[in-house]
Amino acid sequence: RSAQGKHDNFLGALCRLLRFLKVLRIVRARRLFRAHQDELDMTNAFLELFRFCFLILLVSHLGACVWGLTGSFACMRKPDFCWVQAMEQSKGEEALKMFPLE
């Protein structure tokens, strides 16, 4: 094997190990939450409502990220007409520090 192949194999194994540790951490957190669920006096209805609200926030956030990326990509293709640049001009540079186009 070449040195590059060994390096790639090591990095792949390291990534798998880190993913596995992340899963273990999630499982442990879930177990701790379930152990303290009775102490917190949370009903299943409350937990389902909390999960639903969290899911709505997550989907909204991801949709906004996709929307912003779409605008940034559109500006790269047609820099003369772009809604992101129009918003930047109307609201000032402070509005779009998260989406640098350079």
mmCIF file with all atom_site columns, C-alpha atoms in Angstrom:
data_model
loop_
_atom_site.group_PDB
_atom_site.id
_atom_site.type_symbol
_atom_site.label_atom_id
_atom_site.label_alt_id
_atom_site.label_comp_id
_atom_site.label_asym_id
_atom_site.label_entity_id
_atom_site.label_seq_id
_atom_site.pdbx_PDB_ins_code
_atom_site.Cartn_x
_atom_site.Cartn_y
_atom_site.Cartn_z
_atom_site.occupancy
_atom_site.B_iso_or_equiv
_atom_site.pdbx_formal_charge
_atom_site.auth_seq_id
_atom_site.auth_comp_id
_atom_site.auth_asym_id
_atom_site.auth_atom_id
_atom_site.pdbx_PDB_model_num
ATOM 1   C CA . ARG A 1 1   ? 0.000   0.000  0.000   1.00 0.00 ? 1   ARG A CA 1
ATOM 2   C CA . SER A 1 2   ? 1.033   3.526  -0.615  1.00 0.00 ? 2   SER A CA 1
ATOM 3   C CA . ALA A 1 3   ? 1.427   6.042  2.171   1.00 0.00 ? 3   ALA A CA 1
ATOM 4   C CA . GLN A 1 4   ? -1.600  7.947  0.853   1.00 0.00 ? 4   GLN A CA 1
ATOM 5   C CA . GLY A 1 5   ? -3.784  4.809  1.015   1.00 0.00 ? 5   GLY A CA 1
ATOM 6   C CA . LYS A 1 6   ? -2.802  4.157  4.634   1.00 0.00 ? 6   LYS A CA 1
ATOM 7   C CA . HIS A 1 7   ? -3.491  7.782  5.485   1.00 0.00 ? 7   HIS A CA 1
ATOM 8   C CA . ASP A 1 8   ? -6.951  7.667  3.867   1.00 0.00 ? 8   ASP A CA 1
ATOM 9   C CA . ASN A 1 9   ? -7.731  4.388  5.641   1.00 0.00 ? 9   ASN A CA 1
ATOM 10  C CA . PHE A 1 10  ? -6.711  5.885  8.988   1.00 0.00 ? 10  PHE A CA 1
ATOM 11  C CA . LEU A 1 11  ? -8.843  8.998  8.421   1.00 0.00 ? 11  LEU A CA 1
ATOM 12  C CA . GLY A 1 12  ? -11.843 6.872  7.461   1.00 0.00 ? 12  GLY A CA 1
ATOM 13  C CA . ALA A 1 13  ? -11.467 4.769  10.602  1.00 0.00 ? 13  ALA A CA 1
ATOM 14  C CA . LEU A 1 14  ? -11.066 7.907  12.715  1.00 0.00 ? 14  LEU A CA 1
ATOM 15  C CA . CYS A 1 15  ? -14.250 9.409  11.230  1.00 0.00 ? 15  CYS A CA 1
ATOM 16  C CA . ARG A 1 16  ? -16.192 6.214  11.920  1.00 0.00 ? 16  ARG A CA 1
ATOM 17  C CA . LEU A 1 17  ? -14.910 6.175  15.513  1.00 0.00 ? 17  LEU A CA 1
ATOM 18  C CA . LEU A 1 18  ? -15.921 9.804  16.051  1.00 0.00 ? 18  LEU A CA 1
ATOM 19  C CA . ARG A 1 19  ? -19.395 9.123  14.624  1.00 0.00 ? 19  ARG A CA 1
ATOM 20  C CA . PHE A 1 20  ? -19.754 6.126  16.917  1.00 0.00 ? 20  PHE A CA 1
ATOM 21  C CA . LEU A 1 21  ? -18.750 8.212  19.942  1.00 0.00 ? 21  LEU A CA 1
ATOM 22  C CA . LYS A 1 22  ? -21.292 10.844 18.946  1.00 0.00 ? 22  LYS A CA 1
ATOM 23  C CA . VAL A 1 23  ? -24.032 8.196  18.792  1.00 0.00 ? 23  VAL A CA 1
ATOM 24  C CA . LEU A 1 24  ? -22.995 6.906  22.218  1.00 0.00 ? 24  LEU A CA 1
ATOM 25  C CA . ARG A 1 25  ? -23.202 10.414 23.624  1.00 0.00 ? 25  ARG A CA 1
ATOM 26  C CA . ILE A 1 26  ? -26.716 10.840 22.226  1.00 0.00 ? 26  ILE A CA 1
ATOM 27  C CA . VAL A 1 27  ? -27.794 7.482  23.674  1.00 0.00 ? 27  VAL A CA 1
ATOM 28  C CA . ARG A 1 28  ? -26.342 8.429  27.062  1.00 0.00 ? 28  ARG A CA 1
ATOM 29  C CA . ALA A 1 29  ? -28.105 11.805 27.024  1.00 0.00 ? 29  ALA A CA 1
ATOM 30  C CA . ARG A 1 30  ? -31.385 10.106 26.165  1.00 0.00 ? 30  ARG A CA 1
ATOM 31  C CA . ARG A 1 31  ? -30.926 7.640  29.024  1.00 0.00 ? 31  ARG A CA 1
ATOM 32  C CA . LEU A 1 32  ? -30.203 10.483 31.467  1.00 0.00 ? 32  LEU A CA 1
ATOM 33  C CA . PHE A 1 33  ? -33.260 12.385 30.265  1.00 0.00 ? 33  PHE A CA 1
ATOM 34  C CA . ARG A 1 34  ? -35.494 9.358  30.714  1.00 0.00 ? 34  ARG A CA 1
ATOM 35  C CA . ALA A 1 35  ? -34.098 8.788  34.208  1.00 0.00 ? 35  ALA A CA 1
ATOM 36  C CA . HIS A 1 36  ? -34.979 12.352 35.218  1.00 0.00 ? 36  HIS A CA 1
ATOM 37  C CA . GLN A 1 37  ? -38.244 12.565 33.294  1.00 0.00 ? 37  GLN A CA 1
ATOM 38  C CA . ASP A 1 38  ? -40.282 11.565 36.350  1.00 0.00 ? 38  ASP A CA 1
ATOM 39  C CA . GLU A 1 39  ? -38.519 14.147 38.504  1.00 0.00 ? 39  GLU A CA 1
ATOM 40  C CA . LEU A 1 40  ? -39.249 16.851 35.945  1.00 0.00 ? 40  LEU A CA 1
ATOM 41  C CA . ASP A 1 41  ? -42.914 15.792 35.896  1.00 0.00 ? 41  ASP A CA 1
ATOM 42  C CA . MET A 1 42  ? -43.239 16.013 32.111  1.00 0.00 ? 42  MET A CA 1
ATOM 43  C CA . THR A 1 43  ? -46.192 14.419 30.433  1.00 0.00 ? 43  THR A CA 1
ATOM 44  C CA . ASN A 1 44  ? -45.969 12.709 27.076  1.00 0.00 ? 44  ASN A CA 1
ATOM 45  C CA . ALA A 1 45  ? -48.203 15.404 25.585  1.00 0.00 ? 45  ALA A CA 1
ATOM 46  C CA . PHE A 1 46  ? -45.740 18.100 26.668  1.00 0.00 ? 46  PHE A CA 1
ATOM 47  C CA . LEU A 1 47  ? -42.815 16.162 25.245  1.00 0.00 ? 47  LEU A CA 1
ATOM 48  C CA . GLU A 1 48  ? -44.600 15.633 21.929  1.00 0.00 ? 48  GLU A CA 1
ATOM 49  C CA . LEU A 1 49  ? -45.449 19.342 21.761  1.00 0.00 ? 49  LEU A CA 1
ATOM 50  C CA . PHE A 1 50  ? -41.814 20.221 22.502  1.00 0.00 ? 50  PHE A CA 1
ATOM 51  C CA . ARG A 1 51  ? -40.572 17.833 19.801  1.00 0.00 ? 51  ARG A CA 1
ATOM 52  C CA . PHE A 1 52  ? -43.061 19.243 17.306  1.00 0.00 ? 52  PHE A CA 1
ATOM 53  C CA . CYS A 1 53  ? -42.002 22.845 18.013  1.00 0.00 ? 53  CYS A CA 1
ATOM 54  C CA . PHE A 1 54  ? -38.342 21.875 17.752  1.00 0.00 ? 54  PHE A CA 1
ATOM 55  C CA . LEU A 1 55  ? -39.008 20.149 14.434  1.00 0.00 ? 55  LEU A CA 1
ATOM 56  C CA . ILE A 1 56  ? -40.831 23.226 13.101  1.00 0.00 ? 56  ILE A CA 1
ATOM 57  C CA . LEU A 1 57  ? -37.901 25.438 14.116  1.00 0.00 ? 57  LEU A CA 1
ATOM 58  C CA . LEU A 1 58  ? -35.385 23.062 12.554  1.00 0.00 ? 58  LEU A CA 1
ATOM 59  C CA . VAL A 1 59  ? -37.260 22.826 9.251   1.00 0.00 ? 59  VAL A CA 1
ATOM 60  C CA . SER A 1 60  ? -37.712 26.615 9.158   1.00 0.00 ? 60  SER A CA 1
ATOM 61  C CA . HIS A 1 61  ? -34.012 27.149 9.794   1.00 0.00 ? 61  HIS A CA 1
ATOM 62  C CA . LEU A 1 62  ? -32.996 24.697 7.082   1.00 0.00 ? 62  LEU A CA 1
ATOM 63  C CA . GLY A 1 63  ? -35.443 26.297 4.648   1.00 0.00 ? 63  GLY A CA 1
ATOM 64  C CA . ALA A 1 64  ? -33.943 29.723 5.357   1.00 0.00 ? 64  ALA A CA 1
ATOM 65  C CA . CYS A 1 65  ? -30.443 28.328 4.811   1.00 0.00 ? 65  CYS A CA 1
ATOM 66  C CA . VAL A 1 66  ? -31.467 26.875 1.452   1.00 0.00 ? 66  VAL A CA 1
ATOM 67  C CA . TRP A 1 67  ? -33.157 30.146 0.513   1.00 0.00 ? 67  TRP A CA 1
ATOM 68  C CA . GLY A 1 68  ? -30.035 32.151 1.334   1.00 0.00 ? 68  GLY A CA 1
ATOM 69  C CA . LEU A 1 69  ? -27.765 29.739 -0.527  1.00 0.00 ? 69  LEU A CA 1
ATOM 70  C CA . THR A 1 70  ? -30.051 29.866 -3.552  1.00 0.00 ? 70  THR A CA 1
ATOM 71  C CA . GLY A 1 71  ? -29.786 33.643 -3.573  1.00 0.00 ? 71  GLY A CA 1
ATOM 72  C CA . SER A 1 72  ? -26.013 33.519 -3.205  1.00 0.00 ? 72  SER A CA 1
ATOM 73  C CA . PHE A 1 73  ? -25.680 31.050 -6.073  1.00 0.00 ? 73  PHE A CA 1
ATOM 74  C CA . ALA A 1 74  ? -27.986 33.181 -8.227  1.00 0.00 ? 74  ALA A CA 1
ATOM 75  C CA . CYS A 1 75  ? -25.738 36.189 -7.568  1.00 0.00 ? 75  CYS A CA 1
ATOM 76  C CA . MET A 1 76  ? -22.749 34.204 -8.751  1.00 0.00 ? 76  MET A CA 1
ATOM 77  C CA . ARG A 1 77  ? -24.496 33.316 -12.018 1.00 0.00 ? 77  ARG A CA 1
ATOM 78  C CA . LYS A 1 78  ? -26.098 36.713 -12.722 1.00 0.00 ? 78  LYS A CA 1
ATOM 79  C CA . PRO A 1 79  ? -24.371 39.402 -10.661 1.00 0.00 ? 79  PRO A CA 1
ATOM 80  C CA . ASP A 1 80  ? -26.182 42.228 -12.479 1.00 0.00 ? 80  ASP A CA 1
ATOM 81  C CA . PHE A 1 81  ? -29.614 41.194 -11.151 1.00 0.00 ? 81  PHE A CA 1
ATOM 82  C CA . CYS A 1 82  ? -29.799 39.547 -7.758  1.00 0.00 ? 82  CYS A CA 1
ATOM 83  C CA . TRP A 1 83  ? -32.261 39.846 -4.892  1.00 0.00 ? 83  TRP A CA 1
ATOM 84  C CA . VAL A 1 84  ? -29.495 39.439 -2.322  1.00 0.00 ? 84  VAL A CA 1
ATOM 85  C CA . GLN A 1 85  ? -27.601 42.452 -3.656  1.00 0.00 ? 85  GLN A CA 1
ATOM 86  C CA . ALA A 1 86  ? -30.838 44.437 -3.915  1.00 0.00 ? 86  ALA A CA 1
ATOM 87  C CA . MET A 1 87  ? -31.555 43.696 -0.249  1.00 0.00 ? 87  MET A CA 1
ATOM 88  C CA . GLU A 1 88  ? -27.986 44.616 0.674   1.00 0.00 ? 88  GLU A CA 1
ATOM 89  C CA . GLN A 1 89  ? -28.371 47.979 -1.072  1.00 0.00 ? 89  GLN A CA 1
ATOM 90  C CA . SER A 1 90  ? -31.718 48.679 0.563   1.00 0.00 ? 90  SER A CA 1
ATOM 91  C CA . LYS A 1 91  ? -30.730 47.623 4.097   1.00 0.00 ? 91  LYS A CA 1
ATOM 92  C CA . GLY A 1 92  ? -27.028 48.372 4.134   1.00 0.00 ? 92  GLY A CA 1
ATOM 93  C CA . GLU A 1 93  ? -24.054 46.069 4.411   1.00 0.00 ? 93  GLU A CA 1
ATOM 94  C CA . GLU A 1 94  ? -24.789 45.031 7.998   1.00 0.00 ? 94  GLU A CA 1
ATOM 95  C CA . ALA A 1 95  ? -27.792 42.989 6.820   1.00 0.00 ? 95  ALA A CA 1
ATOM 96  C CA . LEU A 1 96  ? -25.771 40.424 4.893   1.00 0.00 ? 96  LEU A CA 1
ATOM 97  C CA . LYS A 1 97  ? -22.589 39.723 6.822   1.00 0.00 ? 97  LYS A CA 1
ATOM 98  C CA . MET A 1 98  ? -23.553 36.030 6.827   1.00 0.00 ? 98  MET A CA 1
ATOM 99  C CA . PHE A 1 99  ? -23.620 35.792 3.021   1.00 0.00 ? 99  PHE A CA 1
ATOM 100 C CA . PRO A 1 100 ? -20.390 37.226 1.653   1.00 0.00 ? 100 PRO A CA 1
ATOM 101 C CA . LEU A 1 101 ? -20.463 37.046 -2.137  1.00 0.00 ? 101 LEU A CA 1
ATOM 102 C CA . GLU A 1 102 ? -16.735 37.359 -2.702  1.00 0.00 ? 102 GLU A CA 1
#
